[in-house]
mmCIF file with all atom_site columns, C-alpha atoms in Angstrom:
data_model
loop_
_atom_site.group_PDB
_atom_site.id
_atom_site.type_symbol
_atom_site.label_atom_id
_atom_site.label_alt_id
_atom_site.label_comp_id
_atom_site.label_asym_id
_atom_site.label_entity_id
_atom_site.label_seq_id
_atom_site.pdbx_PDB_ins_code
_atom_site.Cartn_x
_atom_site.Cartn_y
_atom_site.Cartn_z
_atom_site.occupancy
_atom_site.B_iso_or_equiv
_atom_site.pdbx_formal_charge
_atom_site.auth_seq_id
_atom_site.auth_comp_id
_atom_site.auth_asym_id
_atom_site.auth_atom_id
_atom_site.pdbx_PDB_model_num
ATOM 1   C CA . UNK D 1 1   ? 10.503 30.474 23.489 1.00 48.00 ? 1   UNK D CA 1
ATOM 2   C CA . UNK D 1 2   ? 9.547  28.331 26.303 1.00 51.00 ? 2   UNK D CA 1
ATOM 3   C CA . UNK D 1 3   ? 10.204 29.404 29.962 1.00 53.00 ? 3   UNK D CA 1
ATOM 4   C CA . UNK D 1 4   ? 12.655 26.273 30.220 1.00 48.00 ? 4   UNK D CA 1
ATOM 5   C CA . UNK D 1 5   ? 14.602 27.314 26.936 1.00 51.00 ? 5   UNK D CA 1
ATOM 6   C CA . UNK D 1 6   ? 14.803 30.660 27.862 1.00 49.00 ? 6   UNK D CA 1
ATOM 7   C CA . UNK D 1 7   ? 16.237 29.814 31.401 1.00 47.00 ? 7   UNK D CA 1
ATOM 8   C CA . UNK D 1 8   ? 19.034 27.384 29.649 1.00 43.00 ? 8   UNK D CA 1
ATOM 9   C CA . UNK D 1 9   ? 20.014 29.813 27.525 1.00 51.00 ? 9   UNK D CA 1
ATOM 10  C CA . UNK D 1 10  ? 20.102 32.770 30.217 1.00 45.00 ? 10  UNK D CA 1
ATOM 11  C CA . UNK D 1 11  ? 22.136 29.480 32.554 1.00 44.00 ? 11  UNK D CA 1
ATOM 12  C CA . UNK D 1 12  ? 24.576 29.417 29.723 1.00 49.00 ? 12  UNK D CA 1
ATOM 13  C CA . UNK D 1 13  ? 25.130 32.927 28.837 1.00 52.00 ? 13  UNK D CA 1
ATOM 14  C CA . UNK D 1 14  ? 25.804 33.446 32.705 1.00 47.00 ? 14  UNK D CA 1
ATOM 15  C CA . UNK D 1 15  ? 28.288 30.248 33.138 1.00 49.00 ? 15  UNK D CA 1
ATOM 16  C CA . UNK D 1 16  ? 29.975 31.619 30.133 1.00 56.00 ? 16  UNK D CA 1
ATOM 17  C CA . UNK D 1 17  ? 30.313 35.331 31.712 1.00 57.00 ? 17  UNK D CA 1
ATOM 18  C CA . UNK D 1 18  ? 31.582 33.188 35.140 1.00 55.00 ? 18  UNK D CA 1
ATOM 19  C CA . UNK D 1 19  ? 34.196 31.421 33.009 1.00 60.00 ? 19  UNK D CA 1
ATOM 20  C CA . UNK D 1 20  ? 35.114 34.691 31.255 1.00 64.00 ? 20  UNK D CA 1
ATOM 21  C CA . UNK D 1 21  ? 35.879 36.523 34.784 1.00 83.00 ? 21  UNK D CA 1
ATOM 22  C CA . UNK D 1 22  ? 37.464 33.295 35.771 1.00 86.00 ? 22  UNK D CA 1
ATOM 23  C CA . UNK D 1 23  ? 39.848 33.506 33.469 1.00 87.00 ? 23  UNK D CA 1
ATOM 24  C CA . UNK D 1 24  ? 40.320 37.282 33.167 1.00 86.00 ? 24  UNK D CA 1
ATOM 25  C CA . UNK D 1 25  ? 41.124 37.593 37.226 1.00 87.00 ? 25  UNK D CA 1
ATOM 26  C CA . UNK D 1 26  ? 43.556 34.653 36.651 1.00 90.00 ? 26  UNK D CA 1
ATOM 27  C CA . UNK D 1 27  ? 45.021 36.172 33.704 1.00 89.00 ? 27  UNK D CA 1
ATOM 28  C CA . UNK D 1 28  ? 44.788 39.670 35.580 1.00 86.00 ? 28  UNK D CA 1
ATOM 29  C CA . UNK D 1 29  ? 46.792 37.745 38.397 1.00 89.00 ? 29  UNK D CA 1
ATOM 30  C CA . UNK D 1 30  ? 49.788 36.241 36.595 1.00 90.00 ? 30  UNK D CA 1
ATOM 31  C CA . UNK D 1 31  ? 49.911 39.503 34.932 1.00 88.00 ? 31  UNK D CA 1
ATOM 32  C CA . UNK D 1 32  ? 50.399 41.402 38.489 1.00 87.00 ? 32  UNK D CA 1
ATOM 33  C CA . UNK D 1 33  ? 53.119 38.531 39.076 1.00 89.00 ? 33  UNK D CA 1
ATOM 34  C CA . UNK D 1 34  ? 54.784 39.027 36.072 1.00 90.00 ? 34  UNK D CA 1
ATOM 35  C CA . UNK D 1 35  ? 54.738 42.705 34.877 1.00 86.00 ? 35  UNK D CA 1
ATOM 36  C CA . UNK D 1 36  ? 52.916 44.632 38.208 1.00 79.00 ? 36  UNK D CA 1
ATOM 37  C CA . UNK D 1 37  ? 54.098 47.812 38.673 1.00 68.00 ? 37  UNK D CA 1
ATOM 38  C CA . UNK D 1 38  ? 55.732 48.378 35.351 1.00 73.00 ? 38  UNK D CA 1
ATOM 39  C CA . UNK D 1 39  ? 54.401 46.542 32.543 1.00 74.00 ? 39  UNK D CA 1
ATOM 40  C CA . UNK D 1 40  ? 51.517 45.519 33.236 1.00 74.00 ? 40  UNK D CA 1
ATOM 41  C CA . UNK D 1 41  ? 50.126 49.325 34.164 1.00 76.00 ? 41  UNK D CA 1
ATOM 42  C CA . UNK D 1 42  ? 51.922 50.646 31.144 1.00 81.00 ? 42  UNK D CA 1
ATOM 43  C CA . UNK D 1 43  ? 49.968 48.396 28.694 1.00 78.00 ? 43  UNK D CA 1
ATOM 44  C CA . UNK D 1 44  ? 46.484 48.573 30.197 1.00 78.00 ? 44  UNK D CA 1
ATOM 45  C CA . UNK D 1 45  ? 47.108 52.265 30.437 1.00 81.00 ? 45  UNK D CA 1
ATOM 46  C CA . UNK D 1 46  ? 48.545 52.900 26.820 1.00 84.00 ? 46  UNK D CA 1
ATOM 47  C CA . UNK D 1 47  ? 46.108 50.722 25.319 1.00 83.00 ? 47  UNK D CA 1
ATOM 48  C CA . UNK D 1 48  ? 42.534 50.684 27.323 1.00 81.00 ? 48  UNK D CA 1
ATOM 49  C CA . UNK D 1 49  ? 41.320 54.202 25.692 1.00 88.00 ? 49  UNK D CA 1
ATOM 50  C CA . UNK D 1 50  ? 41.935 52.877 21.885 1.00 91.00 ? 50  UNK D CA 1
ATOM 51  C CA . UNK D 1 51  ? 41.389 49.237 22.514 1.00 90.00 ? 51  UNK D CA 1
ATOM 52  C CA . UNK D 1 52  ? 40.140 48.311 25.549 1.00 86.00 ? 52  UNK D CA 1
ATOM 53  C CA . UNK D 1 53  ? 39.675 44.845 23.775 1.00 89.00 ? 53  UNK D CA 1
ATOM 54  C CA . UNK D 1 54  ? 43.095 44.062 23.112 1.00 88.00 ? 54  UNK D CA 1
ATOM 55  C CA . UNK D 1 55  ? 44.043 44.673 26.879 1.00 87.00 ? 55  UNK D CA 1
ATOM 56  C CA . UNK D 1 56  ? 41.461 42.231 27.680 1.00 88.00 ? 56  UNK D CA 1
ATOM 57  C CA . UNK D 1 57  ? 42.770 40.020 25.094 1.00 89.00 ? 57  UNK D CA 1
ATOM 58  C CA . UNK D 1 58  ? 46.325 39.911 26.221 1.00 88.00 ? 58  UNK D CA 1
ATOM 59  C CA . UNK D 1 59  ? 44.864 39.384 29.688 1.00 88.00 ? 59  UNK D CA 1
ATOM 60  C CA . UNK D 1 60  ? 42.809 35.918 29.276 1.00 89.00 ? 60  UNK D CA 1
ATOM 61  C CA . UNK D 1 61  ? 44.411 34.703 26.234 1.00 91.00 ? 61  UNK D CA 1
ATOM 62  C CA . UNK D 1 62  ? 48.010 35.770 26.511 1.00 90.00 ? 62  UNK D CA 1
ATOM 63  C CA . UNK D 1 63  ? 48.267 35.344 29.756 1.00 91.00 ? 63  UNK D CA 1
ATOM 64  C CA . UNK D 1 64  ? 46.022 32.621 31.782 1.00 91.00 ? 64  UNK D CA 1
ATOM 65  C CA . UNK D 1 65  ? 45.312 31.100 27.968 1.00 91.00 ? 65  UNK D CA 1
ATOM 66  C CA . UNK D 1 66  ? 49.232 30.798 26.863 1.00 93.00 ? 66  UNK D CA 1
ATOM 67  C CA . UNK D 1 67  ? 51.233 31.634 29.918 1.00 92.00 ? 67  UNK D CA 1
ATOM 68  C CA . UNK D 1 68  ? 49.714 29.756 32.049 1.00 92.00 ? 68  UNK D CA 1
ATOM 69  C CA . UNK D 1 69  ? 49.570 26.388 30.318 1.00 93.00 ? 69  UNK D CA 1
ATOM 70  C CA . UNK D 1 70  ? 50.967 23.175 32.023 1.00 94.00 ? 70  UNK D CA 1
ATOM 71  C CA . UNK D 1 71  ? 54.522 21.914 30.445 1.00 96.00 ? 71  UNK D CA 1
ATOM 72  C CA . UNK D 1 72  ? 56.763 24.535 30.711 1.00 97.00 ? 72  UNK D CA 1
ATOM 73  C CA . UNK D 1 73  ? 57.402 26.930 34.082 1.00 97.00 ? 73  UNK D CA 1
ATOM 74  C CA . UNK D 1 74  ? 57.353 30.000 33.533 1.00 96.00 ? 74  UNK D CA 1
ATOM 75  C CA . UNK D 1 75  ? 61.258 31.532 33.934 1.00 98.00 ? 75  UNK D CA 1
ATOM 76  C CA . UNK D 1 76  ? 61.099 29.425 30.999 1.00 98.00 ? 76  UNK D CA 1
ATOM 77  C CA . UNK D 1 77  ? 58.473 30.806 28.870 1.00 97.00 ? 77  UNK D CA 1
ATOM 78  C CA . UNK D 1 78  ? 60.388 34.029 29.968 1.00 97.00 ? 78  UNK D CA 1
ATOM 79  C CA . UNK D 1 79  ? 63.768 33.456 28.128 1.00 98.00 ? 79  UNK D CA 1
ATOM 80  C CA . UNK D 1 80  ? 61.588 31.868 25.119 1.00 98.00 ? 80  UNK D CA 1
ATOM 81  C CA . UNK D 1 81  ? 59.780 35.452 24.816 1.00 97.00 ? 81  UNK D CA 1
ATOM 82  C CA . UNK D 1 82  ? 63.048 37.463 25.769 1.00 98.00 ? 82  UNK D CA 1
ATOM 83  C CA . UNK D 1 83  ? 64.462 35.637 22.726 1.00 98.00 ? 83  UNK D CA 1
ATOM 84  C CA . UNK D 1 84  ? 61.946 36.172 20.442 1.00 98.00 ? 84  UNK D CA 1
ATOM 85  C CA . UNK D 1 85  ? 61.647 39.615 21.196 1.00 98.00 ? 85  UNK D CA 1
ATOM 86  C CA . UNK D 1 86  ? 65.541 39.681 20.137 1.00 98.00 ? 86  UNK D CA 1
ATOM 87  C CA . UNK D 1 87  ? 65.005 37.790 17.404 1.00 97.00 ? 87  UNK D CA 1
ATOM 88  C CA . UNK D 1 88  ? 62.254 40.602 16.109 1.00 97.00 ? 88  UNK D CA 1
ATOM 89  C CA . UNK D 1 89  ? 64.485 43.158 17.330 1.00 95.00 ? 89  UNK D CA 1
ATOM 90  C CA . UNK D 1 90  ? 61.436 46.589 17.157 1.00 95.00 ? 90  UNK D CA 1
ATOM 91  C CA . UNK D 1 91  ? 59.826 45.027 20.463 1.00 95.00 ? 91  UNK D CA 1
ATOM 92  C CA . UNK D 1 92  ? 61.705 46.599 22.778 1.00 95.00 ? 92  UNK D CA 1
ATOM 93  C CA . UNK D 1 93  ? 59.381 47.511 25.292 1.00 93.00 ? 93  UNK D CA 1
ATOM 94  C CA . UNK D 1 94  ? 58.037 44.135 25.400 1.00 93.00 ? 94  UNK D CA 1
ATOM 95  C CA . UNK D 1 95  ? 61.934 42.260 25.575 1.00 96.00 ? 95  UNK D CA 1
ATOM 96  C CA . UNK D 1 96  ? 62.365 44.949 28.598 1.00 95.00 ? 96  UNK D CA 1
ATOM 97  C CA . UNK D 1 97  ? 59.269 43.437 30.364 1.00 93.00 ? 97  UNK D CA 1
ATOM 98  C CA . UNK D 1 98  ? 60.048 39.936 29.779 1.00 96.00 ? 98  UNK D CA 1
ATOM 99  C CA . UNK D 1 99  ? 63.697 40.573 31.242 1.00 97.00 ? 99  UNK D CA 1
ATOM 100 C CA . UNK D 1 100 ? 62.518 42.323 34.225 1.00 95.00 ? 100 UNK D CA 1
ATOM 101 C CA . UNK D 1 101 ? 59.806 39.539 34.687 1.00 95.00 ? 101 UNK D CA 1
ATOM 102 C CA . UNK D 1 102 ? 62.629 36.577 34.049 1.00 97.00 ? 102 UNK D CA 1
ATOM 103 C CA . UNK D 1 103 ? 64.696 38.351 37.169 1.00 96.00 ? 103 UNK D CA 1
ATOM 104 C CA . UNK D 1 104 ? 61.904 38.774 39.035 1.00 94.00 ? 104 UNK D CA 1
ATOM 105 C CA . UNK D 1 105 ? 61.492 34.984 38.973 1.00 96.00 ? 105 UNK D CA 1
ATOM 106 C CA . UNK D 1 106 ? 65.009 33.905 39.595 1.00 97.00 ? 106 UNK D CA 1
ATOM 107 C CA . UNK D 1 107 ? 67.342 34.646 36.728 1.00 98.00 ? 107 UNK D CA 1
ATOM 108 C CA . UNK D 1 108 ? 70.657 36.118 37.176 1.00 98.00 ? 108 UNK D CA 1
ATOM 109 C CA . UNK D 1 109 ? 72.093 38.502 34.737 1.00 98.00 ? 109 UNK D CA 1
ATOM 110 C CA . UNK D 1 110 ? 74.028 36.171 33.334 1.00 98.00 ? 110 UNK D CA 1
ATOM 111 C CA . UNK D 1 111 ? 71.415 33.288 32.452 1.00 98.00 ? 111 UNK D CA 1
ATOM 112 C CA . UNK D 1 112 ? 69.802 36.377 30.660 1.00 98.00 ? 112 UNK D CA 1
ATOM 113 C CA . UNK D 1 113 ? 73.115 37.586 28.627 1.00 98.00 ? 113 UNK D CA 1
ATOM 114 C CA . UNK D 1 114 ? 73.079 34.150 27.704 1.00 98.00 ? 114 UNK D CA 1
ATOM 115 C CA . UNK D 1 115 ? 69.788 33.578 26.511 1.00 98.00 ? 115 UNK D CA 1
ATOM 116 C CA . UNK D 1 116 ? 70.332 36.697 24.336 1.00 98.00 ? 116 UNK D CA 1
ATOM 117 C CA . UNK D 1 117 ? 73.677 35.769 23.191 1.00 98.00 ? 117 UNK D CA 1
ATOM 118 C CA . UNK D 1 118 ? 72.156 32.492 21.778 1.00 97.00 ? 118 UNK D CA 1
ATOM 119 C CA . UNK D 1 119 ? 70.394 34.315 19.231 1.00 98.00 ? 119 UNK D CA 1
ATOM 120 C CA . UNK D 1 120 ? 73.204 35.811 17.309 1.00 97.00 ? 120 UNK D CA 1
ATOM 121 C CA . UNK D 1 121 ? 73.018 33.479 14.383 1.00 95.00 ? 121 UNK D CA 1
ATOM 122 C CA . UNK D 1 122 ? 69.323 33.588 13.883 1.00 94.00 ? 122 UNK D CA 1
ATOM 123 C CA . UNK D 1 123 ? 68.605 37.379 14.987 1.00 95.00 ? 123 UNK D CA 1
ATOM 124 C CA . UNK D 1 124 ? 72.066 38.711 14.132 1.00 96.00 ? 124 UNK D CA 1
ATOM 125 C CA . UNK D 1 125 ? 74.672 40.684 15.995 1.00 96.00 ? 125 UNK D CA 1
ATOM 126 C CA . UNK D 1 126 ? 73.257 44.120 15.651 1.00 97.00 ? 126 UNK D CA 1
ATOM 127 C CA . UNK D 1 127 ? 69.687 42.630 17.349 1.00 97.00 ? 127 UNK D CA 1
ATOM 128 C CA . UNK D 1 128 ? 71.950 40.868 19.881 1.00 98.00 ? 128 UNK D CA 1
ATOM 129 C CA . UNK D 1 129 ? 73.894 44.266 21.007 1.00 98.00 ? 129 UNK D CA 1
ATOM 130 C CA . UNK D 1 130 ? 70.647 46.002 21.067 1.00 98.00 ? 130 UNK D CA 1
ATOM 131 C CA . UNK D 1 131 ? 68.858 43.822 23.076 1.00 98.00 ? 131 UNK D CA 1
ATOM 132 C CA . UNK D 1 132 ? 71.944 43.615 25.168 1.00 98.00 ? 132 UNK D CA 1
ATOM 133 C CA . UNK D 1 133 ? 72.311 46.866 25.284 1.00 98.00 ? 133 UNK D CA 1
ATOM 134 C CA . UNK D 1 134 ? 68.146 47.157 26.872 1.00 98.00 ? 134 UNK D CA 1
ATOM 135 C CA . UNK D 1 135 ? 69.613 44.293 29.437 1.00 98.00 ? 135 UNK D CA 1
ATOM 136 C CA . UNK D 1 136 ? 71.770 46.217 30.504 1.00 98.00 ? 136 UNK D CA 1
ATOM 137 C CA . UNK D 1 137 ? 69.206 48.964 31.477 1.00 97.00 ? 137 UNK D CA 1
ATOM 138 C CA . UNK D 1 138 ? 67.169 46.551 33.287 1.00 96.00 ? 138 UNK D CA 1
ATOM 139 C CA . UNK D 1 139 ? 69.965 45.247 35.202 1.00 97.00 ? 139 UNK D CA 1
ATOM 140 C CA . UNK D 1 140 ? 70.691 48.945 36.280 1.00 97.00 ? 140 UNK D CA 1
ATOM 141 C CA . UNK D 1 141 ? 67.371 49.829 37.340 1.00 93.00 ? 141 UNK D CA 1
ATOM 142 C CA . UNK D 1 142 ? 67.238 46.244 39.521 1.00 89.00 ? 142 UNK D CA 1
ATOM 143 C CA . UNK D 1 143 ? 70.687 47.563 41.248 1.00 81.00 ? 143 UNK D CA 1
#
């Protein structure tokens, strides 16, 4: 390989490392916003001694890859997860997270409850009073 060829590739492995930390620190940054403090620590923690990948994952493709996108704000993309994770009704650590984050962006209790309630006829009501019922914890612990 030619000192030129070797020196493009080397330019391109390197701009593809930048864009890589680019994206991580961004994703690592909306993540702080977001979950920091709670969250956040509790999945890199649970997760970074069995599969360190996956944090990383959720960090640059959850997060600055999906999160972040143009089109929708984010309290938004905050009910949509809060009712999907109803709608699923075994993610209850993440619907706890996305609740906390939603308040910690500006939604009252109630927009929440609402939000929830919504799903009754496609989760059903025993989803809906469980995730209700984790709200409710969330609310307490923002009292």
């Amino acid at each position: 390989m030619t000192n030129v060829k070797y020196w493009l590739k080397f330019a391109k492995k390197k701009a593809m490392e930048n864009n890589r930390s680019e994206t991580y620190r961004k994703g690592l940054e909306l993540l702080n916003q977001l979950h920091g403090g709670q969250a956040g620590e509790q999945l890199v923690n649970n997760l970074k001694d069995i599969c360190p990948d996956f944090v990383d994952m959720t960090i640059e493709w959850a997060m600055q890859g999906i999160m972040a996108r143009p089109g929708l704000d984010l309290l938004t993309r905050e009910y949509l997860l809060i009712a999907s994770c109803t709608t699923l009704g075994h993610a209850v650590p993440q619907l706890k997270a996305h609740i906390d984050a939603a308040l910690k962006l500006g939604a009252s209790k109630q927009q929440i409850v609402e939000v929830i309630l919504q799903m009754t006829f496609y989760a059903g009501g025993a989803a809906v009073s469980n995730a209700l019922a984790h709200a409710k914890e969330v609310f307490n612990s923002h009292n």
